[in-house]
Structure formats: C-alpha cells, structure tokens
Amino acid sequence: AQLRLLVLAECGTRALITASVGAYSTGQKTLTAALLPKVDESMLVLADRNFAGYELWRDAAATGAALVWRMSASFPLPVDEVLADGSYLSRLNVPKELVRTGARPIIVRVVEYHLLDAAGAVTETFVLATTLLDPATAPARELAELYHQRWQIETAIGAFKSQLRGNGVVLRSKTPDGAEQECWALLCAYHAIREAICAAATLTDHDPLRLSFVNALDAVRGPVGDQAAFPPS
C-alpha cells in the first residue's frame, strides 16, 4: 500500500503542526483542504507552486492566516498597480465554472525576484503571491527572504522519512488501513522527538534548529530498545 502525506510544519522548530493522509492517488490540493481547519489568523503560511489556485487560495485566506505562496510561471497574474517597492497588485481571476456563483476576483500582491550565480546570471526566477498587500508593513525583500524558510519543511520531511525509519525502509503494513495507522504512529513519534528538542533548546537557550534530530532520536531509542521487535497491527 502507498500513501500520500501532506504536513504543515513550523519553520522555527521543524515541528509538524498537523498532517493529512490519503491514498497515493489523492492530490496535494485535496489533502491541503483537509488541513485548513487547523490554520488560523496567528499564522503566516508558506507554500510551494504546486498549491496555487483560486479555490484553495480563497479557502486558505478565509482562515485569517497570511499567505505567501510561490506561483508557477504559467499562472496568469496581470499587473494592476505597481507599488513603491517594485511589487505589484494583481488578481486571481474566477474560474469559468464559478462565474455563475457570483464569485469575484481575489486581489493579491505579487513579488518577483531572481537568484543569481557567481557570474551574475539568473539561475531561477521566483514569483510570490501574498495576502499582505501593504509594502510598508511587509516589504518585498523581507517576503523574499521569508519564503526561503519554507525549505525547513524539506529538512523536516527528510528526518521523518529517512532518519526516523532509516534510509530505504518502507512501511511494514500490507493493507491500506494498517499503512495509515503506522504512518500516524510515526508522526506521533516524530512529534515527540521534536517536543524533546524544543524542551532542550529552551533549557539551554539554544536555537532548536541547531539541535540534532539524529542525536535526539538516539537518546530516545536507547531506553526504548528495539522497536522492530513489535510488529504492526
């Protein structure tokens, strides 16, 4: 059995706030919709270009959270008003199937920037859309720097997939229900280790991102013993 797992991670600690698990055939946007009840106005949510879309943006923005999402190069973002910091106001147009419902275009702010190599040549172009419309309170440079914190989730997922289970190790369960159960158990184990790391960071006045997940995992595994001795149910 194969699963698709989508998680919402905290950039400052790599802790997983919530997760959505579905069949491998389930799309990322479908799984994202299941996470939205855990999103609120205290959050600023970063997302890669695979998530951009009118309906998902509308629903995510309705939670009250600030959004900073990368947009694909093919996503139409007309320039409606250029702002003082070089960003511009644009809009997400209503999909044809929603026009009859009275849906309206969604105003967004767009930040475009490039990554350069040592010779000054452009290596990659980033286009970010955000709900933060005022450049005075959310300057374009700060948003560009902030977006790259999204890579913390790649480190978190890497620890979950490789370090927690071991490279090349797959789920042992042979049924969909069993595989999902095992996945949630691993998520709980990952969360417990991140909690321990955050507690240690608080006690020692260290940045939790500087503390090793592998070392914390070894410290937990020692008294627990060989977890492989317990077969999945």
PDB file of C-alpha atoms in Angstrom:
ATOM      1  CA  ALA A   1       0.000   0.000   0.000  1.00  0.00           C
ATOM      2  CA  GLN A   2       1.176   3.539  -0.768  1.00  0.00           C
ATOM      3  CA  LEU A   3       0.137   6.725   0.994  1.00  0.00           C
ATOM      4  CA  ARG A   4       0.385  10.411   0.213  1.00  0.00           C
ATOM      5  CA  LEU A   5       1.232  12.509   3.262  1.00  0.00           C
ATOM      6  CA  LEU A   6       0.888  16.277   3.483  1.00  0.00           C
ATOM      7  CA  VAL A   7       2.075  18.172   6.544  1.00  0.00           C
ATOM      8  CA  LEU A   8       2.028  21.710   7.900  1.00  0.00           C
ATOM      9  CA  ALA A   9       5.346  22.395   9.606  1.00  0.00           C
ATOM     10  CA  GLU A  10       6.598  25.192  11.856  1.00  0.00           C
ATOM     11  CA  CYS A  11       9.650  26.786  10.244  1.00  0.00           C
ATOM     12  CA  GLY A  12      11.230  27.864  13.545  1.00  0.00           C
ATOM     13  CA  THR A  13      11.295  24.370  15.055  1.00  0.00           C
ATOM     14  CA  ARG A  14      10.541  21.911  12.204  1.00  0.00           C
ATOM     15  CA  ALA A  15       7.688  20.571  14.332  1.00  0.00           C
ATOM     16  CA  LEU A  16       4.712  19.228  12.412  1.00  0.00           C
ATOM     17  CA  ILE A  17       1.579  21.179  13.330  1.00  0.00           C
ATOM     18  CA  THR A  18      -0.897  18.927  11.564  1.00  0.00           C
ATOM     19  CA  ALA A  19      -0.986  16.322   8.805  1.00  0.00           C
ATOM     20  CA  SER A  20      -3.346  14.873   6.231  1.00  0.00           C
ATOM     21  CA  VAL A  21      -3.002  11.301   4.955  1.00  0.00           C
ATOM     22  CA  GLY A  22      -4.703   9.858   1.894  1.00  0.00           C
ATOM     23  CA  ALA A  23      -4.331   7.313  -0.848  1.00  0.00           C
ATOM     24  CA  TYR A  24      -1.365   7.820  -3.165  1.00  0.00           C
ATOM     25  CA  SER A  25      -3.831   8.842  -5.898  1.00  0.00           C
ATOM     26  CA  THR A  26      -5.133  11.741  -3.769  1.00  0.00           C
ATOM     27  CA  GLY A  27      -3.949  15.143  -4.983  1.00  0.00           C
ATOM     28  CA  GLN A  28      -1.999  17.604  -2.850  1.00  0.00           C
ATOM     29  CA  LYS A  29      -4.697  20.265  -3.091  1.00  0.00           C
ATOM     30  CA  THR A  30      -7.319  17.815  -1.809  1.00  0.00           C
ATOM     31  CA  LEU A  31      -5.129  16.935   1.173  1.00  0.00           C
ATOM     32  CA  THR A  32      -4.423  20.619   1.799  1.00  0.00           C
ATOM     33  CA  ALA A  33      -8.143  21.358   2.127  1.00  0.00           C
ATOM     34  CA  ALA A  34      -8.262  18.868   5.000  1.00  0.00           C
ATOM     35  CA  LEU A  35      -5.531  20.833   6.839  1.00  0.00           C
ATOM     36  CA  LEU A  36      -7.269  24.212   6.685  1.00  0.00           C
ATOM     37  CA  PRO A  37      -9.330  23.774   9.894  1.00  0.00           C
ATOM     38  CA  LYS A  38      -6.002  23.823  11.781  1.00  0.00           C
ATOM     39  CA  VAL A  39      -4.880  27.088  10.155  1.00  0.00           C
ATOM     40  CA  ASP A  40      -5.737  30.381  11.885  1.00  0.00           C
ATOM     41  CA  GLU A  41      -5.070  34.119  11.925  1.00  0.00           C
ATOM     42  CA  SER A  42      -1.926  33.742  14.054  1.00  0.00           C
ATOM     43  CA  MET A  43      -0.079  32.033  11.186  1.00  0.00           C
ATOM     44  CA  LEU A  44       1.779  33.063   8.084  1.00  0.00           C
ATOM     45  CA  VAL A  45       1.584  30.114   5.703  1.00  0.00           C
ATOM     46  CA  LEU A  46       4.230  29.459   3.055  1.00  0.00           C
ATOM     47  CA  ALA A  47       3.564  27.078   0.172  1.00  0.00           C
ATOM     48  CA  ASP A  48       5.289  25.940  -2.998  1.00  0.00           C
ATOM     49  CA  ARG A  49       3.942  26.466  -6.518  1.00  0.00           C
ATOM     50  CA  ASN A  50       2.075  23.141  -6.564  1.00  0.00           C
ATOM     51  CA  PHE A  51      -0.671  24.631  -4.380  1.00  0.00           C
ATOM     52  CA  ALA A  52      -1.638  27.773  -6.256  1.00  0.00           C
ATOM     53  CA  GLY A  53      -5.253  28.006  -7.367  1.00  0.00           C
ATOM     54  CA  TYR A  54      -8.280  30.253  -6.949  1.00  0.00           C
ATOM     55  CA  GLU A  55     -10.387  27.980  -4.732  1.00  0.00           C
ATOM     56  CA  LEU A  56      -7.619  26.796  -2.419  1.00  0.00           C
ATOM     57  CA  TRP A  57      -6.282  30.351  -2.047  1.00  0.00           C
ATOM     58  CA  ARG A  58      -9.798  31.614  -1.294  1.00  0.00           C
ATOM     59  CA  ASP A  59     -10.365  28.977   1.370  1.00  0.00           C
ATOM     60  CA  ALA A  60      -6.910  29.359   2.927  1.00  0.00           C
ATOM     61  CA  ALA A  61      -7.246  33.151   3.079  1.00  0.00           C
ATOM     62  CA  ALA A  62     -10.661  32.750   4.730  1.00  0.00           C
ATOM     63  CA  THR A  63      -8.930  31.224   7.771  1.00  0.00           C
ATOM     64  CA  GLY A  64      -7.418  34.628   8.512  1.00  0.00           C
ATOM     65  CA  ALA A  65      -3.852  33.432   8.030  1.00  0.00           C
ATOM     66  CA  ALA A  66      -1.416  35.499   5.970  1.00  0.00           C
ATOM     67  CA  LEU A  67      -0.368  33.667   2.805  1.00  0.00           C
ATOM     68  CA  VAL A  68       2.930  33.804   0.917  1.00  0.00           C
ATOM     69  CA  TRP A  69       2.795  31.203  -1.865  1.00  0.00           C
ATOM     70  CA  ARG A  70       5.011  30.661  -4.852  1.00  0.00           C
ATOM     71  CA  MET A  71       3.184  30.768  -8.170  1.00  0.00           C
ATOM     72  CA  SER A  72       4.052  28.780 -11.274  1.00  0.00           C
ATOM     73  CA  ALA A  73       5.355  30.640 -14.321  1.00  0.00           C
ATOM     74  CA  SER A  74       2.204  29.710 -16.242  1.00  0.00           C
ATOM     75  CA  PHE A  75      -0.190  31.213 -13.666  1.00  0.00           C
ATOM     76  CA  PRO A  76      -1.735  34.456 -15.066  1.00  0.00           C
ATOM     77  CA  LEU A  77      -1.058  37.421 -12.771  1.00  0.00           C
ATOM     78  CA  PRO A  78      -1.864  40.703 -14.550  1.00  0.00           C
ATOM     79  CA  VAL A  79      -0.125  43.859 -13.320  1.00  0.00           C
ATOM     80  CA  ASP A  80      -2.884  46.105 -11.954  1.00  0.00           C
ATOM     81  CA  GLU A  81      -0.805  48.567  -9.892  1.00  0.00           C
ATOM     82  CA  VAL A  82       2.952  48.795  -9.349  1.00  0.00           C
ATOM     83  CA  LEU A  83       3.868  49.588  -5.743  1.00  0.00           C
ATOM     84  CA  ALA A  84       6.760  51.587  -4.288  1.00  0.00           C
ATOM     85  CA  ASP A  85       8.961  48.567  -3.524  1.00  0.00           C
ATOM     86  CA  GLY A  86       8.619  47.071  -7.003  1.00  0.00           C
ATOM     87  CA  SER A  87       5.933  44.562  -6.075  1.00  0.00           C
ATOM     88  CA  TYR A  88       2.541  44.944  -7.702  1.00  0.00           C
ATOM     89  CA  LEU A  89      -1.136  44.353  -7.077  1.00  0.00           C
ATOM     90  CA  SER A  90      -2.753  41.683  -9.194  1.00  0.00           C
ATOM     91  CA  ARG A  91      -5.749  39.377  -9.057  1.00  0.00           C
ATOM     92  CA  LEU A  92      -6.692  35.726  -9.184  1.00  0.00           C
ATOM     93  CA  ASN A  93      -9.408  35.518 -11.801  1.00  0.00           C
ATOM     94  CA  VAL A  94     -12.538  33.478 -11.210  1.00  0.00           C
ATOM     95  CA  PRO A  95     -12.509  30.041 -12.877  1.00  0.00           C
ATOM     96  CA  LYS A  96     -15.168  29.617 -15.561  1.00  0.00           C
ATOM     97  CA  GLU A  97     -17.066  27.039 -13.517  1.00  0.00           C
ATOM     98  CA  LEU A  98     -17.505  29.539 -10.649  1.00  0.00           C
ATOM     99  CA  VAL A  99     -18.581  32.609 -12.629  1.00  0.00           C
ATOM    100  CA  ARG A 100     -22.295  31.810 -12.259  1.00  0.00           C
ATOM    101  CA  THR A 101     -21.931  31.594  -8.471  1.00  0.00           C
ATOM    102  CA  GLY A 102     -21.129  35.308  -8.239  1.00  0.00           C
ATOM    103  CA  ALA A 103     -17.518  34.724  -7.202  1.00  0.00           C
ATOM    104  CA  ARG A 104     -15.259  37.758  -7.539  1.00  0.00           C
ATOM    105  CA  PRO A 105     -11.563  38.067  -8.469  1.00  0.00           C
ATOM    106  CA  ILE A 106      -9.232  37.960  -5.464  1.00  0.00           C
ATOM    107  CA  ILE A 107      -6.757  40.821  -5.050  1.00  0.00           C
ATOM    108  CA  VAL A 108      -3.214  39.683  -4.289  1.00  0.00           C
ATOM    109  CA  ARG A 109       0.193  41.314  -4.143  1.00  0.00           C
ATOM    110  CA  VAL A 110       2.967  39.830  -6.252  1.00  0.00           C
ATOM    111  CA  VAL A 111       6.696  39.845  -5.500  1.00  0.00           C
ATOM    112  CA  GLU A 112       9.093  38.792  -8.266  1.00  0.00           C
ATOM    113  CA  TYR A 113      12.827  38.242  -7.774  1.00  0.00           C
ATOM    114  CA  HIS A 114      15.732  36.279  -9.243  1.00  0.00           C
ATOM    115  CA  LEU A 115      18.515  34.097  -7.907  1.00  0.00           C
ATOM    116  CA  LEU A 116      21.925  34.767  -9.484  1.00  0.00           C
ATOM    117  CA  ASP A 117      25.030  32.632  -9.807  1.00  0.00           C
ATOM    118  CA  ALA A 118      28.570  33.843  -9.072  1.00  0.00           C
ATOM    119  CA  ALA A 119      28.797  35.365 -12.547  1.00  0.00           C
ATOM    120  CA  GLY A 120      25.589  37.339 -12.079  1.00  0.00           C
ATOM    121  CA  ALA A 121      23.491  35.196 -14.420  1.00  0.00           C
ATOM    122  CA  VAL A 122      19.895  34.416 -13.471  1.00  0.00           C
ATOM    123  CA  THR A 123      19.553  30.813 -12.286  1.00  0.00           C
ATOM    124  CA  GLU A 124      15.945  30.846 -11.108  1.00  0.00           C
ATOM    125  CA  THR A 125      13.003  33.233 -11.014  1.00  0.00           C
ATOM    126  CA  PHE A 126      10.559  33.307  -8.111  1.00  0.00           C
ATOM    127  CA  VAL A 127       7.036  34.723  -8.244  1.00  0.00           C
ATOM    128  CA  LEU A 128       5.303  35.003  -4.879  1.00  0.00           C
ATOM    129  CA  ALA A 129       1.683  35.946  -4.245  1.00  0.00           C
ATOM    130  CA  THR A 130       0.651  37.197  -0.835  1.00  0.00           C
ATOM    131  CA  THR A 131      -2.361  38.444   1.069  1.00  0.00           C
ATOM    132  CA  LEU A 132      -0.094  41.092   2.649  1.00  0.00           C
ATOM    133  CA  LEU A 133      -0.953  44.000   0.383  1.00  0.00           C
ATOM    134  CA  ASP A 134       0.892  46.861   2.122  1.00  0.00           C
ATOM    135  CA  PRO A 135       4.605  47.112   1.248  1.00  0.00           C
ATOM    136  CA  ALA A 136       5.150  49.402   4.248  1.00  0.00           C
ATOM    137  CA  THR A 137       4.351  46.605   6.699  1.00  0.00           C
ATOM    138  CA  ALA A 138       5.599  43.683   4.559  1.00  0.00           C
ATOM    139  CA  PRO A 139       8.470  44.835   2.306  1.00  0.00           C
ATOM    140  CA  ALA A 140       9.135  42.741  -0.784  1.00  0.00           C
ATOM    141  CA  ARG A 141      12.713  41.929   0.277  1.00  0.00           C
ATOM    142  CA  GLU A 142      11.533  40.600   3.627  1.00  0.00           C
ATOM    143  CA  LEU A 143       8.928  38.397   1.965  1.00  0.00           C
ATOM    144  CA  ALA A 144      11.531  37.012  -0.444  1.00  0.00           C
ATOM    145  CA  GLU A 145      13.857  36.190   2.453  1.00  0.00           C
ATOM    146  CA  LEU A 146      10.990  34.731   4.433  1.00  0.00           C
ATOM    147  CA  TYR A 147       9.864  32.435   1.643  1.00  0.00           C
ATOM    148  CA  HIS A 148      13.145  30.570   1.684  1.00  0.00           C
ATOM    149  CA  GLN A 149      12.393  29.460   5.237  1.00  0.00           C
ATOM    150  CA  ARG A 150       9.934  27.100   3.555  1.00  0.00           C
ATOM    151  CA  TRP A 151      12.861  24.767   2.971  1.00  0.00           C
ATOM    152  CA  GLN A 152      12.753  23.922   6.667  1.00  0.00           C
ATOM    153  CA  ILE A 153       9.857  21.611   5.825  1.00  0.00           C
ATOM    154  CA  GLU A 154      12.097  19.704   3.406  1.00  0.00           C
ATOM    155  CA  THR A 155      14.501  19.065   6.285  1.00  0.00           C
ATOM    156  CA  ALA A 156      11.590  18.028   8.499  1.00  0.00           C
ATOM    157  CA  ILE A 157      10.222  15.604   5.916  1.00  0.00           C
ATOM    158  CA  GLY A 158      13.717  14.233   5.316  1.00  0.00           C
ATOM    159  CA  ALA A 159      14.084  13.486   9.011  1.00  0.00           C
ATOM    160  CA  PHE A 160      10.661  11.868   9.115  1.00  0.00           C
ATOM    161  CA  LYS A 161      11.192   9.700   6.022  1.00  0.00           C
ATOM    162  CA  SER A 162      14.858   8.767   6.357  1.00  0.00           C
ATOM    163  CA  GLN A 163      16.207   9.331   9.855  1.00  0.00           C
ATOM    164  CA  LEU A 164      13.204   8.164  11.837  1.00  0.00           C
ATOM    165  CA  ARG A 165      12.741   4.920   9.889  1.00  0.00           C
ATOM    166  CA  GLY A 166      16.126   4.559   8.209  1.00  0.00           C
ATOM    167  CA  ASN A 167      17.045   5.027   4.548  1.00  0.00           C
ATOM    168  CA  GLY A 168      15.243   2.632   2.221  1.00  0.00           C
ATOM    169  CA  VAL A 169      12.936   1.286   4.935  1.00  0.00           C
ATOM    170  CA  VAL A 170       9.290   1.097   3.888  1.00  0.00           C
ATOM    171  CA  LEU A 171       6.131   0.705   5.917  1.00  0.00           C
ATOM    172  CA  ARG A 172       5.712  -2.886   7.065  1.00  0.00           C
ATOM    173  CA  SER A 173       1.923  -2.964   6.922  1.00  0.00           C
ATOM    174  CA  LYS A 174       0.417  -4.653   3.840  1.00  0.00           C
ATOM    175  CA  THR A 175      -3.090  -3.149   3.982  1.00  0.00           C
ATOM    176  CA  PRO A 176      -4.203   0.466   3.430  1.00  0.00           C
ATOM    177  CA  ASP A 177      -5.646   0.783   6.956  1.00  0.00           C
ATOM    178  CA  GLY A 178      -2.537  -0.726   8.500  1.00  0.00           C
ATOM    179  CA  ALA A 179      -0.215   1.519   6.498  1.00  0.00           C
ATOM    180  CA  GLU A 180      -2.187   4.607   7.535  1.00  0.00           C
ATOM    181  CA  GLN A 181      -2.111   3.504  11.170  1.00  0.00           C
ATOM    182  CA  GLU A 182       1.654   3.021  11.002  1.00  0.00           C
ATOM    183  CA  CYS A 183       2.079   6.417   9.348  1.00  0.00           C
ATOM    184  CA  TRP A 184       0.194   8.166  12.162  1.00  0.00           C
ATOM    185  CA  ALA A 185       2.270   6.285  14.734  1.00  0.00           C
ATOM    186  CA  LEU A 186       5.453   7.532  13.066  1.00  0.00           C
ATOM    187  CA  LEU A 187       4.056  11.078  13.010  1.00  0.00           C
ATOM    188  CA  CYS A 188       3.439  10.833  16.758  1.00  0.00           C
ATOM    189  CA  ALA A 189       6.990   9.584  17.313  1.00  0.00           C
ATOM    190  CA  TYR A 190       8.403  12.404  15.180  1.00  0.00           C
ATOM    191  CA  HIS A 191       6.353  14.978  17.076  1.00  0.00           C
ATOM    192  CA  ALA A 192       7.504  13.607  20.448  1.00  0.00           C
ATOM    193  CA  ILE A 193      11.156  13.897  19.418  1.00  0.00           C
ATOM    194  CA  ARG A 194      10.666  17.464  18.185  1.00  0.00           C
ATOM    195  CA  GLU A 195       8.968  18.275  21.510  1.00  0.00           C
ATOM    196  CA  ALA A 196      12.037  16.931  23.319  1.00  0.00           C
ATOM    197  CA  ILE A 197      14.335  19.001  21.097  1.00  0.00           C
ATOM    198  CA  CYS A 198      12.314  22.168  21.763  1.00  0.00           C
ATOM    199  CA  ALA A 199      12.347  21.497  25.503  1.00  0.00           C
ATOM    200  CA  ALA A 200      16.118  21.007  25.451  1.00  0.00           C
ATOM    201  CA  ALA A 201      16.556  24.172  23.395  1.00  0.00           C
ATOM    202  CA  THR A 202      14.507  26.169  25.902  1.00  0.00           C
ATOM    203  CA  LEU A 203      16.501  24.838  28.870  1.00  0.00           C
ATOM    204  CA  THR A 204      19.859  25.540  27.236  1.00  0.00           C
ATOM    205  CA  ASP A 205      18.909  28.769  25.423  1.00  0.00           C
ATOM    206  CA  HIS A 206      19.775  27.252  22.028  1.00  0.00           C
ATOM    207  CA  ASP A 207      18.080  27.533  18.643  1.00  0.00           C
ATOM    208  CA  PRO A 208      16.060  24.297  18.196  1.00  0.00           C
ATOM    209  CA  LEU A 209      17.154  24.206  14.545  1.00  0.00           C
ATOM    210  CA  ARG A 210      20.740  23.775  15.768  1.00  0.00           C
ATOM    211  CA  LEU A 211      19.995  20.628  17.756  1.00  0.00           C
ATOM    212  CA  SER A 212      20.458  17.299  16.002  1.00  0.00           C
ATOM    213  CA  PHE A 213      17.369  15.210  15.273  1.00  0.00           C
ATOM    214  CA  VAL A 214      19.546  12.087  14.961  1.00  0.00           C
ATOM    215  CA  ASN A 215      21.140  12.642  18.377  1.00  0.00           C
ATOM    216  CA  ALA A 216      17.731  13.189  19.948  1.00  0.00           C
ATOM    217  CA  LEU A 217      16.438  10.052  18.248  1.00  0.00           C
ATOM    218  CA  ASP A 218      19.385   8.016  19.577  1.00  0.00           C
ATOM    219  CA  ALA A 219      18.746   9.346  23.075  1.00  0.00           C
ATOM    220  CA  VAL A 220      15.128   8.193  22.886  1.00  0.00           C
ATOM    221  CA  ARG A 221      15.888   4.831  21.293  1.00  0.00           C
ATOM    222  CA  GLY A 222      18.361   3.843  23.988  1.00  0.00           C
ATOM    223  CA  PRO A 223      15.878   3.222  26.826  1.00  0.00           C
ATOM    224  CA  VAL A 224      13.093   2.144  24.461  1.00  0.00           C
ATOM    225  CA  GLY A 225      15.017  -0.735  22.916  1.00  0.00           C
ATOM    226  CA  ASP A 226      14.495  -2.330  19.524  1.00  0.00           C
ATOM    227  CA  GLN A 227      11.223  -1.010  18.096  1.00  0.00           C
ATOM    228  CA  ALA A 228      11.439  -3.513  15.228  1.00  0.00           C
ATOM    229  CA  ALA A 229      10.523  -6.279  17.684  1.00  0.00           C
ATOM    230  CA  PHE A 230       6.956  -5.016  17.732  1.00  0.00           C
ATOM    231  CA  PRO A 231       5.101  -5.967  14.537  1.00  0.00           C
ATOM    232  CA  PRO A 232       2.477  -3.562  13.146  1.00  0.00           C
ATOM    233  CA  SER A 233      -1.108  -4.418  13.912  1.00  0.00           C
TER     234      SER A 233
END
